[in-house]
Short mmCIF file of C-alpha atoms in Angstrom, two decimals:
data_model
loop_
_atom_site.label_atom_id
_atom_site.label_comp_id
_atom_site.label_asym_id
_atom_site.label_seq_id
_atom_site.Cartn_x
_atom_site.Cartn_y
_atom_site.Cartn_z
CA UNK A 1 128.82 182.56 293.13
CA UNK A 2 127.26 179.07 293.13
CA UNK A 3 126.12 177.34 290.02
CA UNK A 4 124.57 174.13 288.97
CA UNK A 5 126.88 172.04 286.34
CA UNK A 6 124.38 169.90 283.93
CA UNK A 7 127.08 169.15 281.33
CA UNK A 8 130.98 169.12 279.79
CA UNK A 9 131.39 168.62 276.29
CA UNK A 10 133.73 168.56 273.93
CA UNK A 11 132.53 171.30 271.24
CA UNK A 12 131.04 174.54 272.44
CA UNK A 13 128.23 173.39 269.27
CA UNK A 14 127.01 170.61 271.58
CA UNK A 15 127.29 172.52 274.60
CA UNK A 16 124.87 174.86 272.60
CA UNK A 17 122.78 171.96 271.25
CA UNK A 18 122.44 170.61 275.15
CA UNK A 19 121.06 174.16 276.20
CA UNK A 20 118.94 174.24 273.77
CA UNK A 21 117.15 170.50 274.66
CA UNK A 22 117.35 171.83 278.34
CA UNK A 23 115.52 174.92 278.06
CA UNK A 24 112.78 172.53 275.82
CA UNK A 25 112.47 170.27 278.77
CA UNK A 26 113.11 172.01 281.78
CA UNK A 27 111.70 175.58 281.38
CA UNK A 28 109.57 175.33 283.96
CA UNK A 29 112.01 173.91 286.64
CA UNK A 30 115.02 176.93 285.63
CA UNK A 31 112.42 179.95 285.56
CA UNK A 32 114.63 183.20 284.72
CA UNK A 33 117.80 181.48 285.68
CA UNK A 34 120.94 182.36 283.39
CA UNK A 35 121.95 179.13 281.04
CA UNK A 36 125.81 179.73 279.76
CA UNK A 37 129.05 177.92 278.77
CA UNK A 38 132.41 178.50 280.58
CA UNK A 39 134.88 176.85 278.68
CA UNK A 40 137.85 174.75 280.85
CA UNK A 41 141.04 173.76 279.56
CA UNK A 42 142.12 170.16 281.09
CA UNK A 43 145.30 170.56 279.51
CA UNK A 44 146.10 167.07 277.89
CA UNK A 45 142.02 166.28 277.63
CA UNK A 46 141.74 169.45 275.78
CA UNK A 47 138.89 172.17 276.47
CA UNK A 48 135.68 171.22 277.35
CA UNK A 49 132.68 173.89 277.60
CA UNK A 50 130.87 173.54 280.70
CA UNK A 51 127.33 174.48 280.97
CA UNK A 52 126.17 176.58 283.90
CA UNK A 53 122.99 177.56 285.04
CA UNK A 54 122.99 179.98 287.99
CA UNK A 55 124.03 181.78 289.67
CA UNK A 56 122.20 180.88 292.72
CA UNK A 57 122.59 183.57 296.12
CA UNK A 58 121.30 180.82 297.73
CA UNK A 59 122.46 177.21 298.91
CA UNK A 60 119.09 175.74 299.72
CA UNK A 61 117.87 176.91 295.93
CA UNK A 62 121.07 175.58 294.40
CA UNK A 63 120.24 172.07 296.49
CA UNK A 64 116.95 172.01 296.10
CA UNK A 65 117.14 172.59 292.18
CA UNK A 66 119.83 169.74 291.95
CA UNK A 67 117.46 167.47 293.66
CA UNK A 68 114.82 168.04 291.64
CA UNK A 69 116.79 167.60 287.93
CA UNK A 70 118.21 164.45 288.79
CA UNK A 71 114.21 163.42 289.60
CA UNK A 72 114.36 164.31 285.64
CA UNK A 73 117.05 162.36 284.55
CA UNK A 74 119.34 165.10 284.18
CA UNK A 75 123.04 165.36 285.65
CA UNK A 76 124.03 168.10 287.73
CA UNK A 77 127.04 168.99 289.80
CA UNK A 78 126.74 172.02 292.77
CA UNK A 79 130.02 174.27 291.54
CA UNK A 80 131.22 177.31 293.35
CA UNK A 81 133.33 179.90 291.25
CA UNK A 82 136.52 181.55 292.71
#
């Protein structure tokens, strides 16, 4: 599955707090896509929780969707899970 990255943080509470701006200020860009937190442990860094949105069946979407965030001002990062 493909997924758009918009974020890594430290605490899954401002992973939460970050979804919660998103959805505010981007509702009408993500529609009925899925908004969650995969947390990643970078061994010496620690875990950071990753928020997802996706996933996405297809690339143009997932490239198309990136495109138009960073137009926003917001981050985001095309990742493909295993």
């Amino acid at each position: 599955s493909i997924f758009l990255q918009l974020g890594s943080y430290k605490t899954e509470k401002k992973a939460k707090n970050f979804i919660r701006s998103f959805k505010e200020k981007n509702s009408q860009l993500i529609n009925n896509l899925g908004l969650n937190i995969t947390a990643a442990n970078l061994s010496e860094r620690g875990t950071y929780y990753r928020v997802r949105l996706g996933p996405f069946s297809d690339n143009k979407d997932v490239f198309t969707l990136c495109i138009e965030l960073k137009l926003e001002n917001n981050e985001c990062l095309i990742v493909k899970d295993k």
